[in-house]
Amino acid sequence: DNAITLIKAAFESGAHSIKFQYRNLSRCYPLSNREEIGDQIIKTEIIRNYLSPEKISRLTDFAKNLDLNVGISFFNLEDINDFKDIKKFDFFKVPSVELVNYKLIKELLSFNKEVYISTGCNTENEIINCIKEIEHFDNWKMLHCVSNYPLNLANSKLGYIEHLKNLSQREVGYSSHDANWENCLIAATLGAKIIERHITLDKTSFGLDHTTSSDPKEFKKLRRAHHFTF
């Protein structure tokens, strides 16, 4: 029910697309006594917010009926096989932590849909090596990202957007974990053609990502302002 409400809010704000994030629980965090404290926190959140492939498929149909494009992020190559109709999705997203997972990236590129690759958590050499590995494909773009939660304005390194554009020789985007939604407008002004921003019903809700998200009211402000950015 919350997902449906968020999809409606994204549509009403003027968003172009929505994206899900999927982890198969048995593959993501198998039973182990070696988990660290951070792993336990993330595992609890993933289990609490888990949506099955069947539910994601139904929500995808709901969003498409609103004329929204729908994408999904994967962290594991095998997780792709949990979806019977993978080509139902309009685009794919490679999370920052998987930028060097070339098998996953190339499998997603093989579906001939747009693939967005987030650069946070990686060195410039790793970013350059990824670009070299996939440069013969046409259907990908890099998203500048700094993986702090929340990201302070002073640490956002938005000047890297132009540099990333030169490295990849194609359009780039910005994956926002900012505390302030206005930073997305600065990113757009500096050349980001795709803006990824989390949406929440309440920024004070319990959970890991709410403080780095925008509520529907902020989303509408962002979309209105974005019309005047270019």
CSV table of C-alpha atoms in Angstrom, one decimal:
chain,number,residue,atom,x,y,z
A,1,ASP,CA,0.0,0.0,0.0
A,2,ASN,CA,2.9,2.4,0.8
A,3,ALA,CA,4.5,1.6,-2.5
A,4,ILE,CA,1.3,2.4,-4.4
A,5,THR,CA,1.0,5.7,-2.6
A,6,LEU,CA,4.6,6.5,-3.4
A,7,ILE,CA,4.2,5.6,-7.1
A,8,LYS,CA,1.1,7.9,-7.2
A,9,ALA,CA,3.0,10.7,-5.5
A,10,ALA,CA,5.9,10.3,-8.0
A,11,PHE,CA,3.5,10.5,-10.9
A,12,GLU,CA,1.6,13.5,-9.5
A,13,SER,CA,4.9,15.4,-8.9
A,14,GLY,CA,5.8,15.0,-12.6
A,15,ALA,CA,8.5,12.3,-12.2
A,16,HIS,CA,9.5,10.6,-15.5
A,17,SER,CA,10.4,7.2,-13.9
A,18,ILE,CA,10.3,5.1,-10.7
A,19,LYS,CA,12.8,2.4,-9.7
A,20,PHE,CA,12.7,-0.6,-7.4
A,21,GLN,CA,15.7,-2.2,-5.7
A,22,TYR,CA,15.8,-6.0,-5.3
A,23,ARG,CA,17.8,-8.4,-3.3
A,24,ASN,CA,17.1,-12.1,-3.0
A,25,LEU,CA,17.2,-12.6,0.8
A,26,SER,CA,18.7,-16.1,0.7
A,27,ARG,CA,21.6,-14.9,-1.6
A,28,CYS,CA,22.1,-11.5,-0.1
A,29,TYR,CA,22.6,-12.4,3.5
A,30,PRO,CA,22.9,-16.2,4.0
A,31,LEU,CA,23.0,-17.4,7.6
A,32,SER,CA,26.4,-16.6,9.1
A,33,ASN,CA,27.9,-15.9,12.4
A,34,ARG,CA,30.5,-13.5,10.9
A,35,GLU,CA,28.2,-10.6,10.2
A,36,GLU,CA,29.4,-7.2,11.5
A,37,ILE,CA,27.1,-4.7,13.2
A,38,GLY,CA,26.6,-2.7,10.0
A,39,ASP,CA,25.6,-5.9,8.2
A,40,GLN,CA,23.0,-6.6,10.8
A,41,ILE,CA,21.4,-3.2,10.5
A,42,ILE,CA,21.2,-3.4,6.7
A,43,LYS,CA,19.9,-7.0,6.8
A,44,THR,CA,17.1,-6.0,9.2
A,45,GLU,CA,16.1,-3.1,6.9
A,46,ILE,CA,16.2,-5.3,3.8
A,47,ILE,CA,14.0,-8.0,5.4
A,48,ARG,CA,11.6,-5.4,6.8
A,49,ASN,CA,11.1,-3.7,3.3
A,50,TYR,CA,11.3,-6.8,1.1
A,51,LEU,CA,9.0,-7.0,-1.9
A,52,SER,CA,8.8,-10.3,-3.8
A,53,PRO,CA,9.4,-10.4,-7.6
A,54,GLU,CA,5.6,-11.0,-8.0
A,55,LYS,CA,4.7,-7.9,-6.0
A,56,ILE,CA,7.3,-5.8,-7.9
A,57,SER,CA,5.8,-7.1,-11.1
A,58,ARG,CA,2.3,-6.0,-10.1
A,59,LEU,CA,3.6,-2.6,-9.0
A,60,THR,CA,5.4,-2.2,-12.3
A,61,ASP,CA,2.2,-2.8,-14.1
A,62,PHE,CA,0.5,-0.2,-11.9
A,63,ALA,CA,3.2,2.4,-12.6
A,64,LYS,CA,3.1,1.7,-16.3
A,65,ASN,CA,-0.6,2.3,-16.4
A,66,LEU,CA,0.2,5.8,-15.1
A,67,ASP,CA,2.7,6.1,-18.1
A,68,LEU,CA,5.7,6.0,-15.8
A,69,ASN,CA,8.9,4.3,-16.9
A,70,VAL,CA,10.0,1.6,-14.5
A,71,GLY,CA,13.5,0.4,-13.6
A,72,ILE,CA,15.2,-1.9,-11.1
A,73,SER,CA,18.5,-2.3,-9.3
A,74,PHE,CA,20.3,-5.6,-8.8
A,75,PHE,CA,23.2,-6.5,-6.6
A,76,ASN,CA,23.6,-10.1,-7.8
A,77,LEU,CA,23.7,-11.7,-11.2
A,78,GLU,CA,21.6,-14.6,-10.1
A,79,ASP,CA,18.8,-12.3,-8.8
A,80,ILE,CA,17.9,-11.4,-12.4
A,81,ASN,CA,16.6,-14.9,-12.9
A,82,ASP,CA,14.0,-14.3,-10.2
A,83,PHE,CA,12.0,-12.3,-12.7
A,84,LYS,CA,10.1,-14.2,-15.4
A,85,ASP,CA,9.8,-11.2,-17.7
A,86,ILE,CA,13.0,-9.1,-17.1
A,87,LYS,CA,12.4,-7.1,-20.3
A,88,LYS,CA,9.2,-5.6,-18.7
A,89,PHE,CA,11.6,-3.0,-17.1
A,90,ASP,CA,12.4,0.1,-19.1
A,91,PHE,CA,15.9,0.5,-17.6
A,92,PHE,CA,18.3,-0.9,-15.1
A,93,LYS,CA,20.5,0.6,-12.3
A,94,VAL,CA,23.8,-0.7,-11.1
A,95,PRO,CA,24.4,0.3,-7.5
A,96,SER,CA,27.7,1.9,-6.6
A,97,VAL,CA,28.9,-1.2,-4.8
A,98,GLU,CA,28.6,-3.2,-8.0
A,99,LEU,CA,30.5,-0.9,-10.4
A,100,VAL,CA,33.3,-3.5,-10.7
A,101,ASN,CA,30.8,-6.4,-11.1
A,102,TYR,CA,31.3,-6.6,-14.9
A,103,LYS,CA,29.3,-9.8,-15.3
A,104,LEU,CA,26.3,-8.2,-13.8
A,105,ILE,CA,26.7,-5.0,-15.8
A,106,LYS,CA,27.2,-6.8,-19.1
A,107,GLU,CA,24.2,-9.1,-18.5
A,108,LEU,CA,22.0,-6.0,-17.9
A,109,LEU,CA,23.4,-4.3,-21.0
A,110,SER,CA,22.5,-7.4,-23.1
A,111,PHE,CA,18.8,-6.7,-22.6
A,112,ASN,CA,19.2,-3.6,-24.8
A,113,LYS,CA,17.7,-1.3,-22.2
A,114,GLU,CA,19.3,1.8,-20.8
A,115,VAL,CA,21.6,1.0,-17.9
A,116,TYR,CA,22.6,3.6,-15.3
A,117,ILE,CA,25.8,3.0,-13.3
A,118,SER,CA,26.4,4.7,-10.0
A,119,THR,CA,30.0,5.7,-9.2
A,120,GLY,CA,29.9,6.2,-5.4
A,121,CYS,CA,32.2,4.0,-3.3
A,122,ASN,CA,34.7,3.7,-6.1
A,123,THR,CA,38.1,5.2,-7.0
A,124,GLU,CA,38.6,7.1,-10.3
A,125,ASN,CA,40.7,4.2,-11.6
A,126,GLU,CA,37.8,1.8,-10.9
A,127,ILE,CA,35.5,4.2,-12.8
A,128,ILE,CA,37.9,4.4,-15.7
A,129,ASN,CA,38.4,0.7,-15.9
A,130,CYS,CA,34.6,0.1,-15.9
A,131,ILE,CA,34.2,2.6,-18.7
A,132,LYS,CA,36.9,0.8,-20.7
A,133,GLU,CA,35.2,-2.6,-20.0
A,134,ILE,CA,31.8,-1.5,-21.4
A,135,GLU,CA,32.7,1.3,-23.9
A,136,HIS,CA,31.7,-0.9,-26.9
A,137,PHE,CA,28.1,-0.9,-25.6
A,138,ASP,CA,25.9,2.1,-26.4
A,139,ASN,CA,23.1,1.8,-23.8
A,140,TRP,CA,24.7,3.0,-20.6
A,141,LYS,CA,25.3,6.2,-18.6
A,142,MET,CA,27.3,7.0,-15.5
A,143,LEU,CA,25.7,8.7,-12.5
A,144,HIS,CA,27.9,10.8,-10.2
A,145,CYS,CA,27.3,9.8,-6.6
A,146,VAL,CA,28.9,10.3,-3.2
A,147,SER,CA,27.8,7.6,-0.9
A,148,ASN,CA,27.3,9.5,2.3
A,149,TYR,CA,23.9,9.2,4.1
A,150,PRO,CA,23.0,12.1,4.4
A,151,LEU,CA,25.4,13.9,2.1
A,152,ASN,CA,26.5,17.3,3.2
A,153,LEU,CA,26.5,20.0,0.6
A,154,ALA,CA,30.2,20.7,1.1
A,155,ASN,CA,31.0,17.0,0.3
A,156,SER,CA,28.9,16.6,-2.9
A,157,LYS,CA,31.8,17.2,-5.3
A,158,LEU,CA,29.4,18.3,-8.1
A,159,GLY,CA,32.3,19.6,-10.2
A,160,TYR,CA,33.0,15.9,-10.9
A,161,ILE,CA,29.9,15.8,-13.1
A,162,GLU,CA,31.7,17.6,-16.0
A,163,HIS,CA,34.8,15.5,-15.4
A,164,LEU,CA,32.7,12.3,-15.5
A,165,LYS,CA,31.1,13.5,-18.8
A,166,ASN,CA,34.6,13.8,-20.3
A,167,LEU,CA,35.7,10.4,-19.0
A,168,SER,CA,32.7,8.6,-20.4
A,169,GLN,CA,32.2,10.7,-23.5
A,170,ARG,CA,28.4,10.7,-23.1
A,171,GLU,CA,25.6,12.2,-21.0
A,172,VAL,CA,25.8,11.7,-17.2
A,173,GLY,CA,23.5,11.9,-14.3
A,174,TYR,CA,23.5,12.5,-10.6
A,175,SER,CA,22.4,10.0,-7.9
A,176,SER,CA,21.4,12.1,-4.9
A,177,HIS,CA,21.7,11.2,-1.2
A,178,ASP,CA,21.6,14.9,-0.2
A,179,ALA,CA,20.0,16.2,2.9
A,180,ASN,CA,18.9,19.2,0.7
A,181,TRP,CA,16.9,18.6,-2.5
A,182,GLU,CA,18.2,21.9,-4.0
A,183,ASN,CA,21.5,20.2,-4.6
A,184,CYS,CA,19.8,18.3,-7.4
A,185,LEU,CA,19.1,21.6,-9.2
A,186,ILE,CA,22.8,22.6,-9.0
A,187,ALA,CA,23.7,19.2,-10.4
A,188,ALA,CA,21.3,19.7,-13.3
A,189,THR,CA,22.7,23.2,-14.0
A,190,LEU,CA,26.2,21.6,-14.1
A,191,GLY,CA,25.1,19.1,-16.8
A,192,ALA,CA,23.4,16.2,-15.1
A,193,LYS,CA,20.8,14.9,-17.5
A,194,ILE,CA,19.3,12.3,-15.1
A,195,ILE,CA,18.5,13.0,-11.5
A,196,GLU,CA,17.9,10.1,-9.2
A,197,ARG,CA,16.2,11.1,-5.9
A,198,HIS,CA,14.6,8.9,-3.2
A,199,ILE,CA,11.0,9.6,-2.3
A,200,THR,CA,9.4,9.0,1.1
A,201,LEU,CA,6.0,9.7,2.6
A,202,ASP,CA,7.6,11.1,5.8
A,203,LYS,CA,11.3,12.1,6.2
A,204,THR,CA,11.1,11.4,9.9
A,205,SER,CA,10.0,7.8,9.4
A,206,PHE,CA,11.9,4.9,11.0
A,207,GLY,CA,14.5,3.5,8.5
A,208,LEU,CA,17.8,4.2,6.9
A,209,ASP,CA,17.0,6.3,3.8
A,210,HIS,CA,14.3,8.7,4.9
A,211,THR,CA,16.5,11.6,5.9
A,212,THR,CA,18.2,11.5,2.4
A,213,SER,CA,14.8,11.5,0.6
A,214,SER,CA,12.3,14.0,-0.5
A,215,ASP,CA,8.6,13.9,0.5
A,216,PRO,CA,6.0,14.4,-2.2
A,217,LYS,CA,5.8,18.2,-1.4
A,218,GLU,CA,9.6,18.5,-2.0
A,219,PHE,CA,9.3,16.4,-5.1
A,220,LYS,CA,6.8,18.8,-6.7
A,221,LYS,CA,9.1,21.7,-5.9
A,222,LEU,CA,12.1,19.8,-7.5
A,223,ARG,CA,10.1,19.0,-10.6
A,224,ARG,CA,8.8,22.6,-11.0
A,225,ALA,CA,12.2,24.1,-10.5
A,226,HIS,CA,13.8,21.6,-12.8
A,227,HIS,CA,11.7,22.9,-15.7
A,228,PHE,CA,13.7,26.1,-15.5
A,229,THR,CA,17.1,24.6,-15.0
A,230,PHE,CA,18.1,24.1,-18.7
